PDB file of C-alpha atoms in Angstrom:
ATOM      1  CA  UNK A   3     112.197 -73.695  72.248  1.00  0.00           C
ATOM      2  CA  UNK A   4     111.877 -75.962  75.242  1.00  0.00           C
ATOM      3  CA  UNK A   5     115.117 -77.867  76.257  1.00  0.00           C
ATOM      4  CA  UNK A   6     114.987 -81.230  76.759  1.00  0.00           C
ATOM      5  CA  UNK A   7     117.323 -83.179  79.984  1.00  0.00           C
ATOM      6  CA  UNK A   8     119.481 -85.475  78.365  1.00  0.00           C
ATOM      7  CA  UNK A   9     119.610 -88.017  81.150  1.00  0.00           C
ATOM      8  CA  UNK A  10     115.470 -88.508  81.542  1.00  0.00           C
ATOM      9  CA  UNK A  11     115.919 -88.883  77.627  1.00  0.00           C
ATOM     10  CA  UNK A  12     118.083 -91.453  77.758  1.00  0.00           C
ATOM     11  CA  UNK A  13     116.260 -93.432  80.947  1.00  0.00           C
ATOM     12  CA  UNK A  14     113.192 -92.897  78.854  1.00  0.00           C
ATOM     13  CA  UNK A  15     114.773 -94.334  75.684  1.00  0.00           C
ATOM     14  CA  UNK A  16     116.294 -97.582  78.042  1.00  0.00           C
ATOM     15  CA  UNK A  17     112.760 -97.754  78.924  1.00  0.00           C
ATOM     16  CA  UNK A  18     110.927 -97.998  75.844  1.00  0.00           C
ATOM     17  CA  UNK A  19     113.607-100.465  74.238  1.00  0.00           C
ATOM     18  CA  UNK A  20     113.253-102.608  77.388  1.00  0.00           C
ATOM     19  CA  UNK A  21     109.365-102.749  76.589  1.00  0.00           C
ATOM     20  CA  UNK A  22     110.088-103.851  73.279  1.00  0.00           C
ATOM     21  CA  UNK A  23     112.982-106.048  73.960  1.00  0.00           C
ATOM     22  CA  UNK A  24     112.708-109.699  73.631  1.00  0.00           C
ATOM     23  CA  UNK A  25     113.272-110.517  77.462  1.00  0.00           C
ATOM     24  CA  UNK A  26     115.757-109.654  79.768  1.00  0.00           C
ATOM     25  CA  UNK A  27     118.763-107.295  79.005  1.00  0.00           C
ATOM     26  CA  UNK A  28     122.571-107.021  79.959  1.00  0.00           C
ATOM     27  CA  UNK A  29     124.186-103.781  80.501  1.00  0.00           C
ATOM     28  CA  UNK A  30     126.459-104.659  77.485  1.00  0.00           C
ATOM     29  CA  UNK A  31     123.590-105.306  75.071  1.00  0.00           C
ATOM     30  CA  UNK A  32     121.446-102.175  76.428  1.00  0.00           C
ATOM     31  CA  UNK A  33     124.854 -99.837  75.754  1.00  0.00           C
ATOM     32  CA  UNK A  34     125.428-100.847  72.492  1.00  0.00           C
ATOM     33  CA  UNK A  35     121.670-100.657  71.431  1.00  0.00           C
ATOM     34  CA  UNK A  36     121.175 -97.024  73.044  1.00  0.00           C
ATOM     35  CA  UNK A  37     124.857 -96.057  71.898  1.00  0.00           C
ATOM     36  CA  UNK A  38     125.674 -95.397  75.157  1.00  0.00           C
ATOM     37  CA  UNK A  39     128.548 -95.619  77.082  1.00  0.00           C
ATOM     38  CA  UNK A  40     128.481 -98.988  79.435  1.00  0.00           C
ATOM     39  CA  UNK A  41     128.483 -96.533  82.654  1.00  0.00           C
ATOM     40  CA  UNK A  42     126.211 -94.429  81.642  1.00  0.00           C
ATOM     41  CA  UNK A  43     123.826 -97.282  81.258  1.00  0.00           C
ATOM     42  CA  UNK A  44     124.947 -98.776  84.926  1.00  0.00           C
ATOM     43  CA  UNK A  45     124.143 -95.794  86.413  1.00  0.00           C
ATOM     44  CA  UNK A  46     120.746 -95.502  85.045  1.00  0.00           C
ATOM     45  CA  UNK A  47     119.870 -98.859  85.435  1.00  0.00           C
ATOM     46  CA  UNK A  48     121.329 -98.311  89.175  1.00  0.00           C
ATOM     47  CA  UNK A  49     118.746 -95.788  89.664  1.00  0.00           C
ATOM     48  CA  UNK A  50     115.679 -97.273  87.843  1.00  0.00           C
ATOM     49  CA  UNK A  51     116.151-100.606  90.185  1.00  0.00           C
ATOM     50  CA  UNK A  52     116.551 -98.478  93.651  1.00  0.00           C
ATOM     51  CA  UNK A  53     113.213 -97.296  92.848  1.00  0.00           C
ATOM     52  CA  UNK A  54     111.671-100.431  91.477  1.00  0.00           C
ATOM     53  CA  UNK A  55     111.251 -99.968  87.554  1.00  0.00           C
ATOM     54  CA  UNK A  56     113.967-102.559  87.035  1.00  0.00           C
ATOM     55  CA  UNK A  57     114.710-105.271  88.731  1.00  0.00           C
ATOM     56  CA  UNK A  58     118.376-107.697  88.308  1.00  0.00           C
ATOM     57  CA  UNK A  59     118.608-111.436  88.234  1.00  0.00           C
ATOM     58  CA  UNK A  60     121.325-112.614  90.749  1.00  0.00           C
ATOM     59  CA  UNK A  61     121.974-115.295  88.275  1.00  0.00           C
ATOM     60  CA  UNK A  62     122.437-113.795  84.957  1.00  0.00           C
ATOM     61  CA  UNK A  63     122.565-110.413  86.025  1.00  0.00           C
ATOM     62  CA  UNK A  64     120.450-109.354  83.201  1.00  0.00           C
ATOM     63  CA  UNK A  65     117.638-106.729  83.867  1.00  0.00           C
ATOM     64  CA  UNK A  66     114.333-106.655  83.121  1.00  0.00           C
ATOM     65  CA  UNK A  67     111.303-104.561  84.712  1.00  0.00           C
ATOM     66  CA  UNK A  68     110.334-104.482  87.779  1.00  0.00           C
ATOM     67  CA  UNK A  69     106.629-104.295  89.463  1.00  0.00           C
ATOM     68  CA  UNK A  70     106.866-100.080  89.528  1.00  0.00           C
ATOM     69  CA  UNK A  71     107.120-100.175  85.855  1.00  0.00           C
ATOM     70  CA  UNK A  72     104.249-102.959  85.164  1.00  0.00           C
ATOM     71  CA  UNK A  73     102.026-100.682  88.006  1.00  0.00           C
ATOM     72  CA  UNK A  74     102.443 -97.418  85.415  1.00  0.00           C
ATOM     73  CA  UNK A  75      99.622 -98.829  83.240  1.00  0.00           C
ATOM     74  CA  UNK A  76      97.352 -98.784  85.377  1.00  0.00           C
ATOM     75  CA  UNK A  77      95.309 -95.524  86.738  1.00  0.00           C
ATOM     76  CA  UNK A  78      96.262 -94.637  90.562  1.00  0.00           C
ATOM     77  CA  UNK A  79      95.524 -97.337  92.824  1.00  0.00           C
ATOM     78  CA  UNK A  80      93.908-100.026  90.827  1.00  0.00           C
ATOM     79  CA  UNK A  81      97.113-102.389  90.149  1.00  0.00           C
ATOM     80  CA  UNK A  82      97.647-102.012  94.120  1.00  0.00           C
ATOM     81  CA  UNK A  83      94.352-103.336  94.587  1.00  0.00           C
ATOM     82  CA  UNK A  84      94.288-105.588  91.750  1.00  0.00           C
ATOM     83  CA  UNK A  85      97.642-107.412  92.662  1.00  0.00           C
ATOM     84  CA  UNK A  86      96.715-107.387  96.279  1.00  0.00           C
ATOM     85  CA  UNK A  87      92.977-109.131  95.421  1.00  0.00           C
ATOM     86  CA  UNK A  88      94.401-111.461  92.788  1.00  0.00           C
ATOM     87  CA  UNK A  89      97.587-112.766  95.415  1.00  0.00           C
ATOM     88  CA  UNK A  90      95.864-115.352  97.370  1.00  0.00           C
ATOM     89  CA  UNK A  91      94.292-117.126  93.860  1.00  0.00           C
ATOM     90  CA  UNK A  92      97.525-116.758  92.453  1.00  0.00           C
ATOM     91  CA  UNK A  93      99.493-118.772  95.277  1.00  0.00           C
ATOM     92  CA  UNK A  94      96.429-121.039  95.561  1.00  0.00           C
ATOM     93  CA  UNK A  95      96.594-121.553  91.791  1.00  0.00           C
ATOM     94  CA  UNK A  96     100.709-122.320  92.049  1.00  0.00           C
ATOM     95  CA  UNK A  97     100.623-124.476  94.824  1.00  0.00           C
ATOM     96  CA  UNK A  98      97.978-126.837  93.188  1.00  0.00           C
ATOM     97  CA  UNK A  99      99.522-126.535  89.633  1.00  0.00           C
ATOM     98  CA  UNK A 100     103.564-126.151  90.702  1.00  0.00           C
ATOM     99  CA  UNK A 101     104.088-123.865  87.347  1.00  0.00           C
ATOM    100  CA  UNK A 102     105.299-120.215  86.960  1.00  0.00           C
ATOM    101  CA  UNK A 103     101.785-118.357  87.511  1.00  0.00           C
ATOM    102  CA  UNK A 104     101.233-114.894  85.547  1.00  0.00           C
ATOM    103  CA  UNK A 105      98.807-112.043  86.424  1.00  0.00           C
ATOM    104  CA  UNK A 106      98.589-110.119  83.491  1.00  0.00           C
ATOM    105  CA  UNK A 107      96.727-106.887  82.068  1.00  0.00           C
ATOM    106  CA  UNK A 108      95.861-105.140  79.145  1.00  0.00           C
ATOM    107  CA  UNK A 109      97.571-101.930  77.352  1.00  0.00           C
ATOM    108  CA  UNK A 110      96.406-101.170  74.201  1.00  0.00           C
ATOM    109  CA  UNK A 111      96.813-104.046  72.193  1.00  0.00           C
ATOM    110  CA  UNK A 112      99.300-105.785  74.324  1.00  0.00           C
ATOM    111  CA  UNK A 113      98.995-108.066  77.810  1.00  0.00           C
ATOM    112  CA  UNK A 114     101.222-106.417  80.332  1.00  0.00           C
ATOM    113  CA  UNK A 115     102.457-108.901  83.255  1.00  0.00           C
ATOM    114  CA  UNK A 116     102.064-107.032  86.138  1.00  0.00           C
ATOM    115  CA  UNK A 117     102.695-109.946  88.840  1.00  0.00           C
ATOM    116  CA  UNK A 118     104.081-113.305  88.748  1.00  0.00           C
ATOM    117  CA  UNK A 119     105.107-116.666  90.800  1.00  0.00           C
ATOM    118  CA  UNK A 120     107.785-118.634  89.283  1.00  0.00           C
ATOM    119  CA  UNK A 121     107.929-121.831  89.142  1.00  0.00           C
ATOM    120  CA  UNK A 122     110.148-123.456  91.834  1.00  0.00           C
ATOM    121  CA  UNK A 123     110.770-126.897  89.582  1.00  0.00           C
ATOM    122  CA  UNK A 124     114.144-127.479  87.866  1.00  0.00           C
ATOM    123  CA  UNK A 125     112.704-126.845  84.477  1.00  0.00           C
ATOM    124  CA  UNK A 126     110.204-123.872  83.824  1.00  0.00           C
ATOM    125  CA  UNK A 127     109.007-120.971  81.861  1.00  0.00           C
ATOM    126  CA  UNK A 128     108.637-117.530  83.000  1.00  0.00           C
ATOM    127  CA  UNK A 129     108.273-113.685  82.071  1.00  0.00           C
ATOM    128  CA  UNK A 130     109.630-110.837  83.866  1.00  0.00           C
ATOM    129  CA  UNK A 131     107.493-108.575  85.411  1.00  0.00           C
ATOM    130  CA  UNK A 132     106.683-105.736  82.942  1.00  0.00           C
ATOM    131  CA  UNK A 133     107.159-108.094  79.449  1.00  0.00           C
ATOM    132  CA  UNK A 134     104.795-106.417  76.910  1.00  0.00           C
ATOM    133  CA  UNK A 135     103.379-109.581  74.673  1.00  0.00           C
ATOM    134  CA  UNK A 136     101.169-109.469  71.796  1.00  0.00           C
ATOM    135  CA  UNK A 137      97.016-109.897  72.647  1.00  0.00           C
ATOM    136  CA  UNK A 138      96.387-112.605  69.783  1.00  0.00           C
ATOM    137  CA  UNK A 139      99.461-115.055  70.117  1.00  0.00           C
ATOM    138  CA  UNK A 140      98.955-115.559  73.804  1.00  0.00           C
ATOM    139  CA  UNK A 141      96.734-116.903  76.157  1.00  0.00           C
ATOM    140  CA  UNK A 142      96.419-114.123  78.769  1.00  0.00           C
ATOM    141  CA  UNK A 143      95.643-111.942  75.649  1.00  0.00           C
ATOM    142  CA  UNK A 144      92.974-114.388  74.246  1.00  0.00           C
ATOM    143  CA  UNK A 145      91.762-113.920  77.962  1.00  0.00           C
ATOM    144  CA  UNK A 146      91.719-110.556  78.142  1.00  0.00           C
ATOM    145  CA  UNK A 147      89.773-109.842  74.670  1.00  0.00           C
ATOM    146  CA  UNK A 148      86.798-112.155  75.491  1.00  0.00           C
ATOM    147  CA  UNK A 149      84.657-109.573  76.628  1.00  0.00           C
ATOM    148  CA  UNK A 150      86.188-106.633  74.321  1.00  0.00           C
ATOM    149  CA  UNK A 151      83.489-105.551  71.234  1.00  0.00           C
ATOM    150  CA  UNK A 152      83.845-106.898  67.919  1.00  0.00           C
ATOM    151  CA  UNK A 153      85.129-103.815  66.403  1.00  0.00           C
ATOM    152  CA  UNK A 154      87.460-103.246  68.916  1.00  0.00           C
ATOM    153  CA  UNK A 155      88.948-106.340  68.284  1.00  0.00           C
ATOM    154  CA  UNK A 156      89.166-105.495  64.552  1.00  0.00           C
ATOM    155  CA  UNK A 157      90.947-102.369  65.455  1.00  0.00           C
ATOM    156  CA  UNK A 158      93.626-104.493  67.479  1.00  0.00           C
ATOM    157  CA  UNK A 159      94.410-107.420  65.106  1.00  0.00           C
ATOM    158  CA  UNK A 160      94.850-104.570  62.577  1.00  0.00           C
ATOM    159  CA  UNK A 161      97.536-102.421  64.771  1.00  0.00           C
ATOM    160  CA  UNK A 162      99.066-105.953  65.459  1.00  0.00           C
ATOM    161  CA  UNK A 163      99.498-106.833  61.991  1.00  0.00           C
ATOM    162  CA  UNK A 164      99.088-110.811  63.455  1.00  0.00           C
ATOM    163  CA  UNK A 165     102.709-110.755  63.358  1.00  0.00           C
ATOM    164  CA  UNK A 166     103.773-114.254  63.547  1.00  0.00           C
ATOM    165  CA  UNK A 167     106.231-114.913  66.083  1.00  0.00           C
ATOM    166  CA  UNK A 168     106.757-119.151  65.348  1.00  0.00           C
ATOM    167  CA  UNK A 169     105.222-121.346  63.281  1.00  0.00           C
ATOM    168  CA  UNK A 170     102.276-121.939  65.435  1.00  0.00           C
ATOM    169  CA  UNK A 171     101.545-118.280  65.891  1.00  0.00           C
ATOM    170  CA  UNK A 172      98.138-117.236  64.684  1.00  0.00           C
ATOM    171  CA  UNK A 173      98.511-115.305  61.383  1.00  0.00           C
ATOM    172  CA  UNK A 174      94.896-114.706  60.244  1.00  0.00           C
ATOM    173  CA  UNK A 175      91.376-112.873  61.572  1.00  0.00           C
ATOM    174  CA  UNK A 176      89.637-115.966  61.034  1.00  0.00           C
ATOM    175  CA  UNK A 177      91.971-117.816  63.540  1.00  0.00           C
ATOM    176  CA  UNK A 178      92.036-115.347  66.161  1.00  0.00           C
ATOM    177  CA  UNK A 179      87.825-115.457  65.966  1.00  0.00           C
ATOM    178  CA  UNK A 180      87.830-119.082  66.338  1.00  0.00           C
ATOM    179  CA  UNK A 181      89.784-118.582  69.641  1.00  0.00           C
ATOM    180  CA  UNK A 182      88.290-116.116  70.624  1.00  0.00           C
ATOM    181  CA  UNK A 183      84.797-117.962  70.366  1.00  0.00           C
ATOM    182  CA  UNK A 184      86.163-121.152  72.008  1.00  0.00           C
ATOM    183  CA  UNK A 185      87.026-118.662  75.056  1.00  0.00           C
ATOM    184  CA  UNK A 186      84.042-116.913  75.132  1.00  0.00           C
ATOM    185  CA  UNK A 187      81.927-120.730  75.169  1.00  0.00           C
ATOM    186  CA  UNK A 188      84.876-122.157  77.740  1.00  0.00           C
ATOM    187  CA  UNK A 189      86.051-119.823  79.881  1.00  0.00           C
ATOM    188  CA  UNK A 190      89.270-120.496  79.375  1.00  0.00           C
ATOM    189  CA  UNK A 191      92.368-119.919  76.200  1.00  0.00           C
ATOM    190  CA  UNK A 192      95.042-121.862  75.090  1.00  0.00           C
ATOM    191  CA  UNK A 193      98.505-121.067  73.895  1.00  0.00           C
ATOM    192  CA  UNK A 194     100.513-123.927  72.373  1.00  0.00           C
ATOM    193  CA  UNK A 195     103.882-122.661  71.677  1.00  0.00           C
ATOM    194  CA  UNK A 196     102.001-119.262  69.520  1.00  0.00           C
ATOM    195  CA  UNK A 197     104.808-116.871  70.944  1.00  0.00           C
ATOM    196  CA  UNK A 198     107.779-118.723  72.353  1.00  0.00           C
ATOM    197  CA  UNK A 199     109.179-122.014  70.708  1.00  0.00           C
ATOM    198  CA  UNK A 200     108.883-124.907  73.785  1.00  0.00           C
ATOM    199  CA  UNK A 201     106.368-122.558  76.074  1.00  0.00           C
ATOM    200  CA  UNK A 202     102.683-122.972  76.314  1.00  0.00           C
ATOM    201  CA  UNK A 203     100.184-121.655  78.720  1.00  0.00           C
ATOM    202  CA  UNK A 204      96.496-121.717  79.580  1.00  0.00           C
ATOM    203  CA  UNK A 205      94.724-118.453  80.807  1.00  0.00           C
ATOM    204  CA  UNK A 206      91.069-117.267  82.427  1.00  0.00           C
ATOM    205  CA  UNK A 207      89.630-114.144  82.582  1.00  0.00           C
ATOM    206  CA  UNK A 208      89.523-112.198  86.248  1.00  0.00           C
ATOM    207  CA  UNK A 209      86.085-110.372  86.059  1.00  0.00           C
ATOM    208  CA  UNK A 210      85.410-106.831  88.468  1.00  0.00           C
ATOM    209  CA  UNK A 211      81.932-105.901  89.327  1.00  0.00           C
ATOM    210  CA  UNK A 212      79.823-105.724  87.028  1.00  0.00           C
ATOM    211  CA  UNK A 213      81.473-108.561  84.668  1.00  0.00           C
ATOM    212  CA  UNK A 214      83.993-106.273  83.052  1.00  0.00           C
ATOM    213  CA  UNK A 215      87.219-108.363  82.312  1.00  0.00           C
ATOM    214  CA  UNK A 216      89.935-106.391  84.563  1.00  0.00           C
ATOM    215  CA  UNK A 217      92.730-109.039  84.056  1.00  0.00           C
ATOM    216  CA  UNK A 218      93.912-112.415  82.930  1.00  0.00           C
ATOM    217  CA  UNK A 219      95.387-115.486  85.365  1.00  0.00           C
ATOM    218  CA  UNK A 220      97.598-117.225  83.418  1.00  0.00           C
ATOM    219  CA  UNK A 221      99.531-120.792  83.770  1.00  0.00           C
ATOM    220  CA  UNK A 222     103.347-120.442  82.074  1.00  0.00           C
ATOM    221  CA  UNK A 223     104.238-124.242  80.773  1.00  0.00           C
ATOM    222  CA  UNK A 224     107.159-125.971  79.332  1.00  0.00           C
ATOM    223  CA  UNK A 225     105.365-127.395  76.196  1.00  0.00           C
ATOM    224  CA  UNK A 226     107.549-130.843  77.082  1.00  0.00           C
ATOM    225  CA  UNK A 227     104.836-131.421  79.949  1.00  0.00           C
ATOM    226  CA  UNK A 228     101.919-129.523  78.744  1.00  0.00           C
ATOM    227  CA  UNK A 229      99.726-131.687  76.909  1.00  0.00           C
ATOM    228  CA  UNK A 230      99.690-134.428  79.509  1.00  0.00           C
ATOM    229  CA  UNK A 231      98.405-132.056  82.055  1.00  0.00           C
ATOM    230  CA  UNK A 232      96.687-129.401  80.276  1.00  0.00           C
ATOM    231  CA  UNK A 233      92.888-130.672  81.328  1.00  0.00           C
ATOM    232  CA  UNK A 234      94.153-130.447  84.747  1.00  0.00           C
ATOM    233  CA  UNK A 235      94.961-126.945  84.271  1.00  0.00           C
ATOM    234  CA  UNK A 236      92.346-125.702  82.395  1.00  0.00           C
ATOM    235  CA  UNK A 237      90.048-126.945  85.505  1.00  0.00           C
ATOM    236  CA  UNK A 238      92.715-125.419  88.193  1.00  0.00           C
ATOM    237  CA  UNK A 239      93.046-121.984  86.371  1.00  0.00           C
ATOM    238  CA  UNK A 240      89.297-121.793  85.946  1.00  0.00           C
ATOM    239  CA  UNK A 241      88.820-122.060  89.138  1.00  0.00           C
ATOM    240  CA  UNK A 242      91.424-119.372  90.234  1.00  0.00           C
ATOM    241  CA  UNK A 243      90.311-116.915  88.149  1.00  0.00           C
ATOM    242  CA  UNK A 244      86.703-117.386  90.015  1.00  0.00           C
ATOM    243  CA  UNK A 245      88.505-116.947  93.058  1.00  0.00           C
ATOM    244  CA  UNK A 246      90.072-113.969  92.336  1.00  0.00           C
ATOM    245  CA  UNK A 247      87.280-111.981  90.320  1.00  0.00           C
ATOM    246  CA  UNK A 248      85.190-112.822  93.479  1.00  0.00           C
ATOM    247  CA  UNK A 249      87.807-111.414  96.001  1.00  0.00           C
ATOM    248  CA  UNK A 250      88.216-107.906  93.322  1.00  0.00           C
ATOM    249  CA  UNK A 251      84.628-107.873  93.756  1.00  0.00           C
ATOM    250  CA  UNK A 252      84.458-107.986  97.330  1.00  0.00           C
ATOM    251  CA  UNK A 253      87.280-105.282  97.127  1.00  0.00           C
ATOM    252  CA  UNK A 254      85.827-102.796  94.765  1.00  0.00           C
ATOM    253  CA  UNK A 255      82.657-102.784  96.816  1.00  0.00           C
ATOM    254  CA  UNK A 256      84.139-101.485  99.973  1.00  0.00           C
ATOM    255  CA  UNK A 257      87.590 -98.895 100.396  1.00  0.00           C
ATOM    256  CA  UNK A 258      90.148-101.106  99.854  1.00  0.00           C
ATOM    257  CA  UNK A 259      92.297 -99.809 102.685  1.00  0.00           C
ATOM    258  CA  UNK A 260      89.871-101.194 105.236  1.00  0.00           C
ATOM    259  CA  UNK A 261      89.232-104.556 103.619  1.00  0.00           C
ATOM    260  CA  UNK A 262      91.513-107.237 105.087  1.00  0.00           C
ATOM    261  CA  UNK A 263      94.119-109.071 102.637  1.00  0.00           C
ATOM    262  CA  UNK A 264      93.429-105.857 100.149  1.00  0.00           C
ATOM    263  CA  UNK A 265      95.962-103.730 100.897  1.00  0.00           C
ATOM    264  CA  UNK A 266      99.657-103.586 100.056  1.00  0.00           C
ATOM    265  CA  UNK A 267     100.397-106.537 102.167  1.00  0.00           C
ATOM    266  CA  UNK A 268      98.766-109.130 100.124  1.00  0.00           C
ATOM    267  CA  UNK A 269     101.932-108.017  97.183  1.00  0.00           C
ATOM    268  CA  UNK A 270     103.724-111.122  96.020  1.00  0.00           C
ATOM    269  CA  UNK A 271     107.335-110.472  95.487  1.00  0.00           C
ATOM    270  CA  UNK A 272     107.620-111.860  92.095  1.00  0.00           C
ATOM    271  CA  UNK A 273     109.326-114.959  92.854  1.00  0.00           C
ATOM    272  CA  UNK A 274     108.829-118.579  94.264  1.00  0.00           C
ATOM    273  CA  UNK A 275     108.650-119.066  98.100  1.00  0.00           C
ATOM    274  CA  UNK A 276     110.748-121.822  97.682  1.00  0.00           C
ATOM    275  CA  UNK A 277     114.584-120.810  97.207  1.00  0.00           C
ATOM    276  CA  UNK A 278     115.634-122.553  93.842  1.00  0.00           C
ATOM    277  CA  UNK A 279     118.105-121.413  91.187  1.00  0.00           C
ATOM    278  CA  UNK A 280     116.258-123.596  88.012  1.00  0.00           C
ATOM    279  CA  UNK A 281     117.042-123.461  84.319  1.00  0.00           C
ATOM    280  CA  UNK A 282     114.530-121.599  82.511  1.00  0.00           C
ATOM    281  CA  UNK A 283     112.850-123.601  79.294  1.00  0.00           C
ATOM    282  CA  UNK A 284     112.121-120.502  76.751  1.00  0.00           C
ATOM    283  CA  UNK A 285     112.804-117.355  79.559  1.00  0.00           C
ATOM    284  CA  UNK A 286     113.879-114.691  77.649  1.00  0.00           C
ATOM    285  CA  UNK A 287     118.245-114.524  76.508  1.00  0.00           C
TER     286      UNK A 287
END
């Protein structure tokens, strides 16, 4: 009988509840969940953040995961080079927009946020690096299924039951496919409120060579100032997607160690340039 380690167990376990978790967690809340004792917990969680998987808000001191987690999804190298191609869009895209901007991936039948800029404005909505969100409630998922088969799709909004997750969520087939045909014919998706009360979001696919959809740029919104400026952003992330899906072009046709602004440098850190300590609208308790 092979023996098991008890402590990768229980990181593992922290892990996969983390995934699953509804945003960011205290060392309290993880401990009592896991049925662990409180240091046990802080040690782990010491561990997991020296080496990236988790990372802690100075704030609220609540973890959540950090880049080296989100990167696991994706085979050797790619996220490196994804992130890396995708940076310069993403700044352009929250400079000209001043909202929390989301680079975000597919796993299964879930969008994976594997980089971010947060919003540096008193009031905003974020995710933490690594959040795990449903493919048909939000708009980096509509985003990301636009180019998937038809069957495949079937085969997703089966295994996600179309849990509804607020009263605006998308319940049925039949709503999904009229999204998902109003992406395909724009470009772009919209989320109004479908997974978080108060947050809302517009998305556009990031295309490789070949056209393949490789990831989703995605606009995080406070729904209190959405609607007045959502034409604005549909143009604005439009056009960063096509900024990025040209530059992951440019980098998957040449070694992406030799091609300038594709390397590791081009890595965002996660957070706003600007210093700001704002109140989140809908981040994750």
């Amino acid at each position: 009988m092979v023996r098991t380690l008890k402590s990768v167990d229980q990181a593992l376990a922290l892990m996969e509840y983390m995934a699953s978790a509804a945003g960011p967690q205290t060392v309290t809340g993880l401990s009592r969940e896991l049925g662990l004792a409180k240091a046990t917990v802080h040690r782990m969680l010491g561990t997991l953040r020296d080496r990236g998987y988790v990372i802690q808000d100075p704030v609220t001191a609540r973890y959540s995961f950090g880049l080296t987690a989100a990167q696991l999804v994706q085979p050797p190298g790619v996220a490196e080079t994804l992130t890396s191609a995708c940076s310069p869009a993403m700044r352009w895209l929250w400079q000209k927009t001043g909202e929390t901007v989301l680079l975000a991936v597919r796993e299964g039948d879930k969008a994976v946020v594997v980089e971010k800029l947060d919003s540096a404005r008193p009031v905003l909505s974020t995710y933490p690096l690594g959040r795990l969100m449903p493919l048909h409630v939000v708009s980096s998922g509509l985003a990301l299924l636009a180019d998937v088969p038809q069957e495949e799709v079937r085969a997703i909004l089966a295994a996600s039951g179309l849990s509804p997750y607020t009263p605006h969520s998308r319940v049925t087939e039949e709503a999904v496919w009229t999204e998902l045909r109003a992406v395909r014919r724009k470009g772009y998706a919209i989320n109004r409120e479908g997974f978080r009360d108060g947050v809302s979001g517009v998305a556009a696919p990031v295309h490789e060579a070949f056209g393949r959809v490789a990831a989703a740029i995605a606009v995080c919104v406070p729904s209190s100032r959405f609607e007045p400026e959502v034409d604005g952003l549909c143009v604005s992330v439009m056009d960063a997607a096509a900024r990025a899906s040209e530059r992951l072009q440019s980098c998957g046709r040449a070694v992406s160690a030799t091609v300038p602004g594709c390397g590791p440098a081009g890595r965002s850190t996660g957070r706003a340039p600007v210093a700001a300590l704002p109140s989140a609208i809908g981040a994750e308790e």
